[in-house]
Amino acid sequence: PAPPAPRGAAGRRGGRETPGHPLHGGWARAGAAGAGLVVLEGEAGIGKTRLAAELARDVHEAGATVLYGRCDEELVVAYQPVVEALARYVADCPDDLLGEQLGGGGGELARVLPELRQRLPGLPAPQRGRSDVLRYRLFEETGGLLRAAALQAPLLLVVDDLHWADRATLLLLRHVLRRRPPSQLLVLGTFRTGEREPGRPLTSFLADLHREQLATRVALVGLDEREVGELIESWAGERASPALADALRAETQGNPFFIVELLRHLLESGVYERGADGWAERVPLAEVGIPASVRETIERRVGRLGEEAGLVLRASTVLGCEFSLEVLARTCDTDEDRLLDLLEEARNAHLLGEVPDSAGRYVFSHALVRDTLYLSLGPTRRARLHGRAAEALASLHADDVELHSAELAHHYLLAGGIDARAKAVVHSARAGHRARSQLAHEEASKHFQRALDALPAHHPDRERCLLLLELGAAQRAAVEPEGSRATFQRAAELARGRRDPELLARAALGFAGTWLELGMLDRERVALLEEACGALGPEDSITRVNVLSRLAVEVYYEGSDRRDTLSAEAVASARRLGDGVALARALTSRRVAISGSADLDARLAATTELLELAAAGGAIEVLLWGHTWRAVDLLEHGRVEAACRELDAYERLARDFRQPAYLWHVSLFAGMRSLLEGCLDDTEDLITAGLEVGTRSGDPNASSYLGVLRFMLRREQGRLAEVEDELREHIERFPDVPVWRTLLVLLCAELGRDTEARSELERLGPLAGLPVDINWLPVMSCLAQSCGLTADRQLAELLYELLAPHASRYVTTGHPIVFLGSVEHHLGVLAATLGRSQDACVRLQRALELHTAIGARPLAVRTRFELGRALMAAGAPGGRHRGRELLGSVLTDAAELGMAALAAQASAAIAAASG
């Protein structure tokens, strides 16, 4: 709930806030909790900015650092308020301290703060890679600098006019606040009442932070009768009559800015004058009347300055709330000395102010003053002024036009006319590219869309198609999948009409995206990639390598051999071209395409070459995937120690990289290893930690992968019933991924629900028809375990036939989530189910030796249990004796490891043997 609403800031005598005010409370809470947001909400003129300034003065006098940034209705800089604030901090901070606070980073932050590299030339270069990963690094470096500054001294960051903040800025602020630094950091934002509408970025931003208890809302309301009187006395130095105070409050609802504007109007128009006993009414107020609105008040005050000054003031409004004398002089075509005189008149009338420490820069006294004058311009005059402002900016910044592209695009768009629209297209596209380079993808989308909107209907389709491709890429980076998909489809239509294979290929690649969705086969993606591949023809080219590589991945779940053929063709083409980047992309595709293949040596060779290329090129993300895949390949070889070394290398890289998208895998892999070694309590903790980081990363696979690991943990603990609902949710979400229904079959079998297990097995469909992919070997192995529980001989016969050729392999998932041990173990269980006791004993004995050798204690205990039962079933006297001994050791070890379900099964088997 919002705290009790304070009155407008201007209602306090002298503007000084009392220590008990909610803003001071927010500052104190930030000191205790580490970081927080206080939002000042109220109508225009209620005193939000002044109240924020009062807190800033108080905390600065107490030794805090105060940074300020403002959002503009037309943002011209990515992450504008934060960049403004940090630019001042960077300018004032000593070099050695600044370098220390950046902690060896700063390469990504320099994208939006180029002055940082000027101060510290040795900063690392910006990295290349996935846009979401790079933006996370930018956010981390921004938050890291703010946290480091807050460790030096408590830090207040004021963000004015938050209602105009773009989505990228709000995402950055949310990231900083969620990190909860162990130092005092408060973000104080102001925004106008009525601007928080459903669907706007600010609405969801505030809702998220309120839900996480990171934000406090302070709503300002108008002054009461006493406070209006105090404001009049404070402003004019004289007491006002109750009648005047009542009249002003009635007309303004206690809004301090409106009150002061009306007071100025009444004094300047001669209605009131100051006398020895306070304010005296010279002309009856009823005869003159109070203006109907504050806009009318402002218009009358401007009118008293004269026509020339009024024209200059109105012209300056097209430049924004803040503007420079130089640009205004060129826009108005007026001598600067004469312009200074006119601006001085406006300053004396309290309509303008000069920006401190910025000679030649002016700012309107209030946004309402600028808005009123801007809206008073006729459409034709407004368009001409925007055109002249654009030409003035283009002339002044001819040497660094890229930096001002967004501003130029804004003015050319509003200028209208064929020539201006053509220039608007150019500058909007430039602004889009600049925003993308600064990882402000939402801003980039807006600029590219504006460029498209400015294109005439008869404009050549090639340029329209190129802009659509840029827009689609920006939308995808901004996580707008539906918008991106539709944009790339439009680009493909234009490319198809032009018969341009290169553009069609770019549209198809953009439409397909970056990564394959788990268990999904998107027919539209496949069709568009196939069309692009056909249009390109058989000649080698980097574009063709990229299309072949992506197509090989997209058809992975098709159930055909095409993924193998396509990926091999992509690798061969890349080798002929001699392009290392194209070869790395093709090898990545190749490794995905042959995941699950029985040719382990080919998989390992492809992964090793990919790692060598990635290491030479410094491609960290490819290195991370390469270590993951090589760990999988080594696990299937049974080389557990070598696989663990790969996972250790992954962890070191991931911790240096500091990306949640990769960091959560560290807990996943560690959980797999702890389960393999029998440390079940550690596995529980690692799943919890992995889910926390994975959820924060937004990776949709986090819950799926960790869900599989949790299933296997609950199986060992004898608590499978706890995960049944979650398992059924995954089946509903991924109906074409056989892993989930296979796990449900195993769950039912473990819980003694044999009829239900068989029913779920029927829903799985013919096993011989399941695609041989990354899921195939784990699926067959889990079904083999189910057979051992349900004694389904018919199924066991089929599974034995399918698994026998893979006896030398070990079972792990395509991502190293769980390790299910040697295929010999699963074949031994199937042989026992089929009554082939001798075959079962041979295979299980071999599996026991293998599991013991690699230190997989829980697997060794399970194999001992199956071997003990097989020996008992074989009936040989010596075998029965050894079988009892094995079952007894299983009971002891399973209890020690916490394998409750297996301990119960061993106990039942011993009781049956004794009977």
GROMACS .gro file of C-alpha atoms in nm, residues 272 776 897:
model
    3
  272TYR     CA    1  -0.285   4.284  -0.680
  776TRP     CA    2   1.684  -4.226  -2.782
  897LEU     CA    3   2.330  -4.327   0.074
   0.00000   0.00000   0.00000
